Amino acid sequence: MPPTTTQKAPFEEESDTGISVETTDGTTHYAYIVIIASEAPYESRRNLIRATYFGLYDNLVPCMRYNTDVFYTFWIHGGSPAPNTPLRRRYEAEKMEWNDMVEMPSDVPFEQETILDWVENTLKVSRRIEYDYLIVQDIETFIQLHVVKRELDAGVIGEYSNLPYVVSMDQPLNMVWGTFTGSEDDKRAFVIGSDAVQLAMSKRNQIQRQFAVSRHLLTNTYNYYRAVSGVLKAETDALLEPEEAVEAQGRLIPEFIREDEKSETRRFIRWENNVESVHIEDHVITHVYQDKEFADLASWTSMRSIPTCIRHYYSTDRPNDRDPASIAVVTSSYIYDQCMEPSATFAAENKRQYALQNGYSFVSRSSEFAQQQLKHRKTVWGKIDVIEKVLPKYRWLFWLDMDAVIMDYNRTIEALMEKLSDEYSRSFSEIDLVIARPHQDKMINAGVFLIRNSPWSLQFLRDVQSATDWFNRGPSFEQGAMADIINRPENRGHVLLLDGDDQTFNTLPRLYTPNVSFIVHFAPDKCPNDAVLKGLAAADVIQQGGTVSKLDDD
């Protein structure tokens, strides 16, 4: 009986482990860069690839840095979704939550040449990322990535096939692996070493001028070297000693591993609408249009995810209560309407950069807000669902509304806790929630607060969730529920209320004070988008060493 996706998959292999990234002189080196070319609407496929390729099923414990030997990105082409549409808002939320998408200008098409040009001139030059191998695919292709990585690591491609290919030990990075038919299939998947990339890019003008049989640079490069390799070998043989000539030829002429109808091997195949047609030697399957079929392939091939980072996992055994690794900065990535659509992603990046600088995790969430319609309560209640979901994974959460902007990246949460501990007579170890009531507010402001992972906090959140009277009772909603629960006598000892405090971490724009204000909360009665953009611009000035004397609400 043929195996189904619920049975044990047919492809078994030993496990391997990732290799730490080596960083020297400000340059980060990865063994593999994986680029998945995608148009903007393919959110569900991107989520599948995150899960199956890299083991990233959610962003609750995020990859803050790529610190294994693999770096990946989704290369978005074809432009962003139209503004003021649900698709655009979901797309922006995805960017905030994953931070793994790079957007190309709408006039930059997905071609082999544009990918290689971006790698050489943006990744290497601007972001100072070096690599050994580049693995490129389109969004409708499935790659047995763990197999490709293992075989390149070993230097033997197709080890289970009748015709394995042994990569040159002297010049392993001067190779191109793909199809070279001149059809659109050539760009659907290819693997290329960094030395071959440099050769192709350095000679591309000549190649495209003299050997442009297609739009695909690597196909034209293949034809170019078929034409000139004999001359190059003859020249080096005439000028150099035999061993030196072989070495020079390895540098001058890439290896081409061909996988199409004109080759003896076909490790790159087209999807035939059933998993049974996929065999252990089939590394790449193109034209996989259905997400269900992509998931079936992952199961059938025993797809094993490759970690791209070493992620923090909170442990109650952690001896240091204020370890940065046990702190998460948390915000909303849910865009209600067109109001915050232009500024939301920039506001999230402000918080992400603060977290990165100080060693915290950054978590932004939208699905908990979206589900409030099913709970028949105001969308803003998603904040409480988010906190309940994320809090057990950390020691402390620092919640910031989308319209809150961090002005001082050097103000750490640990220093804040030390300051509060010194200023208030109560032992900070007894405090589970820190929240402010600015002097002009009648109740707490739940736009910014600090909450500890403790039995009290988890019960507090449960009690807030049970405050049904506040589900649709404006204007306070979840904030009113929190205030009511905080004011219960049995809870007051667990809460540090910063009463009448406008500066600790929740400052109105008009009260901003240079070198004093930490976080400015732009919460006007009207749409805060323009004010947030101005606040973000001011925060950038401060991070670059400049001075901002005042801020406006407008």
Coordinates of C-alpha atoms in Angstrom, one line a residue:
M1 CA 0.0 0.0 0.0
P2 CA 1.5 3.4 -0.9
P3 CA 2.3 5.6 2.1
T4 CA 0.0 8.5 2.9
T5 CA 0.9 11.7 4.6
T6 CA -0.1 10.2 8.0
Q7 CA 2.2 7.2 7.6
K8 CA 5.9 7.1 8.2
A9 CA 7.6 8.8 5.3
P10 CA 9.9 6.8 3.0
F11 CA 13.0 8.9 3.1
E12 CA 15.1 8.4 6.2
E13 CA 18.5 9.8 7.1
E14 CA 20.8 10.7 9.9
S15 CA 20.5 14.0 11.6
D16 CA 23.0 16.8 11.4
T17 CA 23.6 20.0 13.4
G18 CA 24.1 23.6 12.4
I19 CA 27.4 25.4 12.5
S20 CA 27.9 28.6 14.2
V21 CA 28.3 31.7 12.2
E22 CA 31.8 33.2 12.1
T23 CA 32.0 37.0 12.3
T24 CA 35.2 38.9 11.6
D25 CA 35.9 42.5 10.9
G26 CA 32.2 43.3 10.8
T27 CA 31.4 40.8 8.1
T28 CA 29.1 37.9 8.7
H29 CA 29.8 34.7 6.8
Y30 CA 27.2 32.0 6.1
A31 CA 27.7 28.7 4.4
Y32 CA 24.3 29.0 2.7
I33 CA 22.1 31.8 1.7
V34 CA 18.6 30.7 0.7
I35 CA 16.5 33.1 -1.4
I36 CA 12.9 32.4 -2.1
A37 CA 11.5 34.7 -4.8
S38 CA 7.9 35.4 -4.1
E39 CA 5.2 37.8 -5.1
A40 CA 3.4 39.6 -2.2
P41 CA 0.1 37.7 -2.1
Y42 CA 1.8 34.3 -1.3
E43 CA 1.5 34.6 2.5
S44 CA 0.3 31.0 3.1
R45 CA 3.1 29.5 1.1
R46 CA 5.7 31.6 2.9
N47 CA 4.4 30.4 6.2
L48 CA 4.7 26.8 4.9
I49 CA 8.3 27.4 3.9
R50 CA 9.1 29.0 7.2
A51 CA 7.7 25.9 9.0
T52 CA 9.0 23.1 6.8
Y53 CA 12.4 24.5 5.8
F54 CA 13.4 26.3 9.0
G55 CA 11.2 25.0 11.8
L56 CA 9.6 28.5 12.3
Y57 CA 6.0 27.7 13.1
D58 CA 5.3 31.0 14.9
N59 CA 7.1 34.1 16.1
L60 CA 6.5 33.7 19.8
V61 CA 10.2 33.0 20.3
P62 CA 11.7 34.8 17.3
C63 CA 15.0 34.6 15.5
M64 CA 16.5 37.9 16.5
R65 CA 19.8 37.1 14.7
Y66 CA 20.7 34.5 12.1
N67 CA 23.5 32.9 14.0
T68 CA 23.8 29.4 12.4
D69 CA 25.4 28.7 9.0
V70 CA 22.1 29.4 7.1
F71 CA 20.6 32.8 6.2
Y72 CA 17.3 33.0 4.4
T73 CA 15.1 35.7 3.0
F74 CA 11.9 36.1 0.9
W75 CA 12.8 38.2 -2.1
I76 CA 9.5 40.1 -2.9
H77 CA 9.0 41.1 -6.5
G78 CA 6.1 42.5 -8.4
G79 CA 5.3 45.3 -6.0
S80 CA 3.4 45.6 -2.7
P81 CA -0.3 45.0 -2.5
A82 CA -2.5 48.0 -3.3
P83 CA -2.8 50.5 -0.4
N84 CA -5.9 50.6 1.8
T85 CA -6.8 47.0 1.2
P86 CA -7.1 44.0 3.6
L87 CA -4.3 42.2 1.6
R88 CA -1.9 45.2 2.2
R89 CA -2.6 45.2 5.9
R90 CA -2.0 41.5 6.2
Y91 CA 1.2 41.9 4.2
E92 CA 2.5 44.6 6.5
A93 CA 1.6 42.5 9.5
E94 CA 3.6 39.6 8.1
K95 CA 6.6 41.9 7.6
M96 CA 6.4 43.1 11.2
E97 CA 6.1 39.6 12.6
W98 CA 8.8 37.9 10.7
N99 CA 11.3 40.4 9.5
D100 CA 12.5 38.1 6.7
M101 CA 11.2 39.8 3.6
V102 CA 13.1 42.1 1.3
E103 CA 11.1 44.2 -1.2
M104 CA 12.3 45.0 -4.6
P105 CA 11.1 48.0 -6.6
S106 CA 8.1 47.2 -8.7
D107 CA 10.1 47.5 -11.9
V108 CA 12.8 44.9 -10.8
P109 CA 11.7 41.5 -12.2
F110 CA 12.6 38.1 -10.8
E111 CA 15.5 37.0 -13.0
Q112 CA 18.8 35.2 -12.3
E113 CA 20.7 38.4 -13.0
T114 CA 18.6 40.6 -10.7
I115 CA 19.0 38.1 -7.9
L116 CA 22.8 37.8 -8.3
D117 CA 23.1 41.6 -8.6
W118 CA 21.1 42.1 -5.4
V119 CA 23.3 39.5 -3.6
E120 CA 26.6 41.1 -4.8
N121 CA 25.7 44.7 -4.3
T122 CA 23.2 44.7 -1.4
L123 CA 23.9 41.7 0.8
K124 CA 27.7 41.8 0.4
V125 CA 28.3 45.5 0.1
S126 CA 25.5 47.1 2.2
R127 CA 24.9 44.4 4.7
R128 CA 28.4 42.9 4.7
I129 CA 27.2 39.3 4.4
E130 CA 29.5 36.7 2.7
Y131 CA 28.6 33.2 1.8
D132 CA 29.7 29.9 0.2
Y133 CA 26.6 28.8 -1.7
L134 CA 23.5 30.6 -2.9
I135 CA 20.3 28.5 -3.1
V136 CA 17.5 30.2 -5.1
Q137 CA 14.0 29.1 -5.8
D138 CA 10.7 30.6 -6.8
I139 CA 7.7 30.3 -4.4
E140 CA 6.1 27.4 -6.3
T141 CA 9.2 25.1 -6.0
F142 CA 9.9 22.6 -3.3
I143 CA 13.5 21.8 -2.5
Q144 CA 14.7 19.1 -0.2
L145 CA 16.8 21.7 1.4
H146 CA 18.3 19.5 4.2
V147 CA 19.5 17.0 1.5
V148 CA 21.0 19.7 -0.7
K149 CA 22.8 21.2 2.3
R150 CA 24.1 17.8 3.5
E151 CA 25.3 16.8 0.0
L152 CA 27.1 20.2 -0.6
D153 CA 28.6 19.9 2.9
A154 CA 29.9 16.4 1.9
G155 CA 30.9 17.4 -1.7
V156 CA 28.9 14.7 -3.3
I157 CA 25.6 15.5 -5.1
G158 CA 23.1 12.7 -5.6
E159 CA 24.8 10.2 -3.4
Y160 CA 21.9 7.9 -3.6
S161 CA 21.6 8.0 -7.4
N162 CA 23.3 5.9 -10.1
L163 CA 25.3 9.0 -11.2
P164 CA 26.5 10.9 -8.2
Y165 CA 28.5 14.1 -8.9
V166 CA 31.7 14.8 -6.9
V167 CA 32.2 18.5 -6.4
S168 CA 35.8 19.7 -7.0
M169 CA 37.8 19.7 -3.8
D170 CA 40.1 22.4 -5.0
Q171 CA 37.4 24.8 -6.2
P172 CA 34.1 23.8 -4.6
L173 CA 32.6 27.2 -4.8
N174 CA 33.1 27.6 -8.6
M175 CA 30.0 25.6 -9.5
V176 CA 26.5 26.2 -11.0
W177 CA 23.8 23.6 -10.4
G178 CA 20.5 23.8 -12.3
T179 CA 18.8 23.6 -15.7
F180 CA 20.1 25.4 -18.8
T181 CA 17.4 25.0 -21.4
G182 CA 16.7 28.6 -22.0
S183 CA 13.1 28.2 -20.8
E184 CA 11.5 29.9 -17.8
D185 CA 12.2 26.8 -15.8
D186 CA 15.8 27.8 -15.5
K187 CA 15.1 30.4 -12.9
R188 CA 12.8 28.4 -10.8
A189 CA 15.6 26.8 -8.9
F190 CA 19.4 26.9 -9.0
V191 CA 22.4 26.6 -6.7
I192 CA 25.6 28.5 -7.3
G193 CA 28.9 28.9 -5.4
S194 CA 30.2 32.3 -4.6
D195 CA 33.2 32.0 -6.9
A196 CA 30.9 31.2 -9.8
V197 CA 28.7 34.2 -9.0
Q198 CA 31.7 36.5 -9.2
L199 CA 32.8 35.0 -12.5
A200 CA 29.3 35.3 -14.0
M201 CA 28.8 38.9 -12.8
S202 CA 32.2 40.0 -13.9
K203 CA 31.7 38.7 -17.4
R204 CA 27.9 39.3 -17.7
N205 CA 28.2 42.2 -20.2
Q206 CA 30.3 40.1 -22.6
I207 CA 28.1 37.0 -22.0
Q208 CA 24.8 38.8 -22.5
R209 CA 26.2 40.5 -25.6
Q210 CA 27.6 37.4 -27.3
F211 CA 25.7 34.5 -25.9
A212 CA 22.3 35.8 -25.0
V213 CA 20.2 32.8 -26.1
S214 CA 17.7 33.5 -23.3
R215 CA 16.9 36.0 -20.5
H216 CA 18.7 33.8 -18.0
L217 CA 22.2 34.8 -17.1
L218 CA 23.3 31.4 -15.9
T219 CA 22.0 29.6 -19.0
N220 CA 23.9 32.1 -21.1
T221 CA 27.0 31.7 -18.9
Y222 CA 26.7 27.9 -19.4
N223 CA 26.8 28.4 -23.2
Y224 CA 29.6 30.9 -23.0
Y225 CA 31.9 28.5 -21.2
R226 CA 31.0 25.7 -23.5
A227 CA 32.3 27.9 -26.3
V228 CA 35.4 29.2 -24.6
S229 CA 36.5 26.5 -22.1
G230 CA 38.6 24.7 -24.8
V231 CA 40.5 27.9 -25.6
L232 CA 41.0 28.7 -21.9
K233 CA 42.4 25.2 -21.2
A234 CA 44.7 25.4 -24.2
E235 CA 46.1 28.8 -23.1
T236 CA 46.7 27.7 -19.5
D237 CA 48.2 24.4 -20.6
A238 CA 50.7 26.3 -22.8
L239 CA 51.7 28.8 -20.2
L240 CA 51.7 26.8 -16.9
E241 CA 53.0 23.6 -15.5
P242 CA 50.4 20.8 -15.5
E243 CA 49.4 21.1 -11.9
E244 CA 49.3 24.9 -12.1
A245 CA 47.3 24.7 -15.3
V246 CA 44.7 22.4 -13.7
E247 CA 44.4 24.8 -10.7
A248 CA 44.1 27.8 -12.9
Q249 CA 41.4 26.1 -15.0
G250 CA 39.4 25.4 -11.8
R251 CA 39.4 29.1 -11.1
L252 CA 38.6 30.3 -14.6
I253 CA 36.0 27.7 -15.6
P254 CA 33.0 26.9 -13.4
E255 CA 31.6 23.4 -13.0
F256 CA 28.1 23.1 -14.4
I257 CA 25.9 20.4 -13.0
R258 CA 23.1 20.1 -15.5
E259 CA 19.6 18.7 -14.5
D260 CA 17.4 18.9 -17.5
E261 CA 16.3 16.7 -20.5
K262 CA 19.7 17.0 -22.1
S263 CA 21.6 15.7 -19.1
E264 CA 22.0 12.2 -17.8
T265 CA 20.5 13.0 -14.4
R266 CA 17.2 14.6 -13.6
R267 CA 17.4 15.6 -9.9
F268 CA 15.2 18.7 -10.8
I269 CA 11.8 17.5 -11.8
R270 CA 8.4 18.9 -12.4
W271 CA 5.5 18.1 -10.1
E272 CA 3.4 15.2 -11.5
N273 CA 0.4 15.7 -9.1
N274 CA 1.3 12.8 -6.8
V275 CA 4.0 12.2 -4.2
E276 CA 4.6 8.7 -5.4
S277 CA 6.3 10.1 -8.5
V278 CA 8.9 11.7 -6.2
H279 CA 12.0 9.6 -5.4
I280 CA 14.8 9.9 -3.0
E281 CA 17.2 11.3 -5.6
D282 CA 14.7 14.1 -6.6
H283 CA 16.1 17.2 -4.9
V284 CA 14.0 19.9 -6.5
I285 CA 10.3 19.7 -7.5
T286 CA 8.9 22.7 -9.5
H287 CA 5.4 23.8 -10.3
V288 CA 3.9 22.9 -7.0
Y289 CA 0.9 25.2 -6.9
Q290 CA -1.2 23.9 -4.0
D291 CA -0.2 24.4 -0.4
K292 CA -1.6 21.0 0.5
E293 CA 0.7 19.4 -2.1
F294 CA 3.7 21.3 -0.8
A295 CA 2.9 20.1 2.7
D296 CA 2.5 16.5 1.4
L297 CA 5.9 16.7 -0.2
A298 CA 7.5 17.8 3.0
S299 CA 5.9 14.8 4.8
W300 CA 6.7 12.3 2.0
T301 CA 10.4 13.3 1.8
S302 CA 10.8 13.4 5.6
M303 CA 11.7 17.1 5.3
R304 CA 13.8 18.1 8.2
S305 CA 14.0 21.7 9.1
I306 CA 17.3 23.5 9.2
P307 CA 17.7 26.0 12.1
T308 CA 18.6 29.6 11.1
C309 CA 19.2 30.8 14.7
I310 CA 19.7 29.7 18.2
R311 CA 16.5 30.8 19.9
H312 CA 16.0 31.8 23.5
Y313 CA 13.7 29.5 25.5
Y314 CA 12.8 30.7 29.0
S315 CA 13.5 28.5 31.9
T316 CA 12.2 28.9 35.5
D317 CA 15.7 27.7 36.6
R318 CA 17.3 30.9 35.2
P319 CA 19.2 32.4 38.2
N320 CA 19.2 36.0 36.9
D321 CA 15.7 37.5 37.1
R322 CA 16.8 40.4 34.9
D323 CA 18.6 38.4 32.2
P324 CA 18.0 40.3 28.9
A325 CA 17.4 37.0 27.2
S326 CA 14.3 36.4 29.4
I327 CA 12.7 39.8 28.4
A328 CA 10.5 40.4 25.4
V329 CA 9.3 43.6 23.9
V330 CA 5.8 43.0 22.6
T331 CA 3.5 45.0 20.4
S332 CA 0.6 44.8 18.0
S333 CA 1.0 44.2 14.2
Y334 CA -2.7 44.3 13.6
I335 CA -3.6 47.3 11.3
Y336 CA -7.3 48.1 11.8
D337 CA -7.8 50.3 8.8
Q338 CA -6.0 52.7 6.5
C339 CA -5.1 55.0 9.4
M340 CA -1.9 53.3 10.6
E341 CA -1.1 51.4 7.4
P342 CA 1.7 53.9 6.3
S343 CA 3.5 53.9 9.7
A344 CA 2.8 50.6 11.4
T345 CA 5.8 48.7 10.0
F346 CA 8.2 51.6 10.8
A347 CA 6.8 51.7 14.4
A348 CA 7.5 48.0 14.8
E349 CA 11.0 48.4 13.4
N350 CA 11.7 51.1 16.1
K351 CA 10.8 48.6 18.8
R352 CA 12.7 45.7 17.1
Q353 CA 15.9 47.8 16.9
Y354 CA 15.6 48.6 20.5
A355 CA 15.2 45.0 21.4
L356 CA 18.2 44.0 19.2
Q357 CA 20.5 46.5 20.7
N358 CA 19.7 45.4 24.3
G359 CA 19.5 41.6 23.8
Y360 CA 15.7 41.2 24.1
S361 CA 13.2 39.3 22.0
F362 CA 10.8 41.3 19.9
V363 CA 7.3 39.8 19.3
S364 CA 4.6 41.5 17.3
R365 CA 1.2 39.8 16.8
S366 CA -1.9 40.3 14.7
S367 CA -4.0 37.1 14.8
E368 CA -5.1 37.6 18.4
F369 CA -6.6 40.9 17.4
A370 CA -8.2 39.5 14.3
Q371 CA -10.0 36.8 16.4
Q372 CA -11.8 39.3 18.6
Q373 CA -14.7 39.4 16.1
L374 CA -15.3 35.7 16.9
K375 CA -15.2 36.6 20.6
H376 CA -17.8 39.4 20.1
R377 CA -15.7 42.0 21.7
K378 CA -13.7 45.1 20.7
T379 CA -10.6 44.4 18.6
V380 CA -8.3 46.1 21.1
W381 CA -8.9 43.1 23.5
G382 CA -6.5 41.3 21.3
K383 CA -3.8 42.8 23.5
I384 CA -4.8 40.7 26.4
D385 CA -4.9 37.5 24.3
V386 CA -1.4 38.4 23.0
I387 CA 0.0 38.8 26.6
E388 CA -1.5 35.6 27.7
K389 CA 0.0 33.7 24.7
V390 CA 3.5 35.2 25.0
L391 CA 4.0 35.7 28.7
P392 CA 4.7 32.0 29.7
K393 CA 7.7 32.0 27.3
Y394 CA 9.6 34.9 29.1
R395 CA 10.3 36.2 32.6
W396 CA 9.1 39.8 31.7
L397 CA 7.1 41.3 28.9
F398 CA 7.3 45.0 28.0
W399 CA 4.1 45.8 26.1
L400 CA 3.9 48.9 23.9
D401 CA 1.0 49.9 21.8
M402 CA 1.6 50.4 18.0
D403 CA 1.6 54.2 18.4
A404 CA 4.2 54.2 21.2
V405 CA 7.7 55.2 20.0
I406 CA 11.0 54.5 21.9
M407 CA 13.1 57.6 21.9
D408 CA 16.1 56.4 23.9
Y409 CA 17.5 53.0 22.9
N410 CA 20.1 53.2 25.6
R411 CA 17.5 53.0 28.4
T412 CA 17.4 49.3 29.3
I413 CA 14.5 47.5 31.0
E414 CA 17.0 46.1 33.6
A415 CA 18.1 49.7 34.4
L416 CA 14.4 50.7 34.6
M417 CA 13.7 47.9 37.1
E418 CA 16.8 48.9 39.2
K419 CA 15.6 52.5 39.2
L420 CA 12.1 51.6 40.3
S421 CA 13.5 49.3 43.0
D422 CA 15.6 52.1 44.4
E423 CA 12.8 54.7 44.2
Y424 CA 10.0 52.7 45.8
S425 CA 10.3 51.3 49.3
R426 CA 8.6 48.1 48.5
S427 CA 10.7 45.1 47.4
F428 CA 10.6 44.9 43.6
S429 CA 10.6 41.1 43.9
E430 CA 7.0 41.4 45.1
I431 CA 5.9 43.4 42.0
D432 CA 4.3 41.7 39.0
L433 CA 2.9 44.6 37.1
V434 CA 4.3 48.1 36.5
I435 CA 1.8 50.5 34.9
A436 CA 1.4 54.3 34.8
R437 CA -1.5 56.7 35.3
P438 CA -0.3 59.9 33.7
H439 CA -1.4 62.9 35.6
Q440 CA -4.0 64.0 33.1
D441 CA -5.6 60.5 32.9
K442 CA -8.5 59.4 35.1
M443 CA -7.3 55.8 35.1
I444 CA -4.3 53.7 34.1
N445 CA -2.9 53.9 30.6
A446 CA -2.5 50.4 29.2
G447 CA -0.5 51.6 26.2
V448 CA 2.8 50.8 27.9
F449 CA 3.3 48.4 30.8
L450 CA 5.7 45.8 32.2
I451 CA 4.4 42.5 33.4
R452 CA 6.2 39.6 35.1
N453 CA 5.6 35.9 34.4
S454 CA 4.2 34.8 37.7
P455 CA 1.2 32.9 39.0
W456 CA -0.4 36.2 40.0
S457 CA 0.0 37.7 36.6
L458 CA -1.5 34.7 34.8
Q459 CA -4.5 34.8 37.2
F460 CA -4.7 38.6 36.7
L461 CA -5.0 38.1 33.0
R462 CA -7.7 35.4 33.5
D463 CA -9.6 37.8 35.7
V464 CA -9.3 40.5 33.1
Q465 CA -10.6 38.1 30.4
S466 CA -13.6 37.5 32.6
A467 CA -14.6 41.1 32.8
T468 CA -17.5 40.8 30.3
D469 CA -18.9 44.2 31.1
W470 CA -15.9 45.8 29.4
F471 CA -16.0 43.7 26.2
N472 CA -17.6 46.4 24.2
R473 CA -17.8 49.2 26.8
G474 CA -15.9 52.2 25.5
P475 CA -13.8 54.2 25.5
S476 CA -11.7 52.1 27.9
F477 CA -12.5 48.5 27.0
E478 CA -9.6 46.3 28.1
Q479 CA -8.0 49.2 29.9
G480 CA -11.1 49.6 32.1
A481 CA -11.1 45.9 32.9
M482 CA -7.5 46.0 33.9
A483 CA -8.1 49.1 36.1
D484 CA -11.0 47.3 37.9
I485 CA -9.0 44.2 38.5
I486 CA -5.9 46.2 39.7
N487 CA -8.1 48.0 42.2
R488 CA -9.2 44.9 44.0
P489 CA -7.6 44.9 47.5
E490 CA -5.9 41.6 47.1
N491 CA -4.1 42.8 43.9
R492 CA -2.8 46.1 44.9
G493 CA 0.4 44.7 46.6
H494 CA 1.4 43.1 43.2
V495 CA 1.1 46.3 41.2
L496 CA 3.5 49.2 41.1
L497 CA 1.2 52.1 40.0
L498 CA 3.2 55.0 38.7
D499 CA 0.6 57.5 39.7
G500 CA 0.7 60.9 38.0
D501 CA 3.9 59.8 36.3
D502 CA 4.5 61.3 32.8
Q503 CA 8.1 60.3 32.2
T504 CA 9.1 56.8 33.3
F505 CA 7.8 55.1 30.1
N506 CA 4.5 56.7 29.0
T507 CA 5.0 60.3 27.9
L508 CA 2.6 62.4 25.9
P509 CA 4.3 64.3 23.0
R510 CA 3.7 67.7 24.5
L511 CA 5.4 66.6 27.7
Y512 CA 8.5 65.2 25.9
T513 CA 11.7 66.3 27.6
P514 CA 15.1 65.7 26.0
N515 CA 17.4 63.2 27.8
V516 CA 14.5 62.4 30.2
S517 CA 11.6 60.9 28.2
F518 CA 12.0 57.2 27.4
I519 CA 8.9 56.4 25.4
V520 CA 6.5 58.8 23.8
H521 CA 2.9 57.6 23.4
F522 CA 1.1 59.2 20.4
A523 CA -2.5 58.6 21.2
P524 CA -4.6 61.6 19.9
D525 CA -8.3 61.4 19.4
K526 CA -7.8 61.4 15.7
C527 CA -5.6 59.0 13.6
P528 CA -2.1 59.0 15.1
N529 CA -0.3 58.1 11.8
D530 CA 1.3 61.4 11.0
A531 CA 2.3 62.1 14.6
V532 CA 3.9 58.6 14.8
L533 CA 5.9 59.2 11.6
K534 CA 7.2 62.5 13.0
G535 CA 8.0 60.8 16.3
L536 CA 9.9 58.0 14.5
A537 CA 11.9 60.6 12.5
A538 CA 12.7 62.3 15.8
A539 CA 13.8 59.0 17.3
D540 CA 16.1 58.4 14.3
V541 CA 17.7 61.8 14.9
I542 CA 18.4 61.0 18.5
Q543 CA 19.8 57.5 17.7
Q544 CA 22.3 59.3 15.3
G545 CA 23.5 61.5 18.1
G546 CA 21.3 64.5 17.3
T547 CA 19.0 66.5 19.7
V548 CA 15.2 66.9 19.5
S549 CA 13.9 69.7 21.8
K550 CA 10.2 69.1 21.5
L551 CA 7.5 67.0 19.9
D552 CA 4.0 67.8 18.8
D553 CA 0.8 65.7 18.9
D554 CA 0.0 66.7 15.3

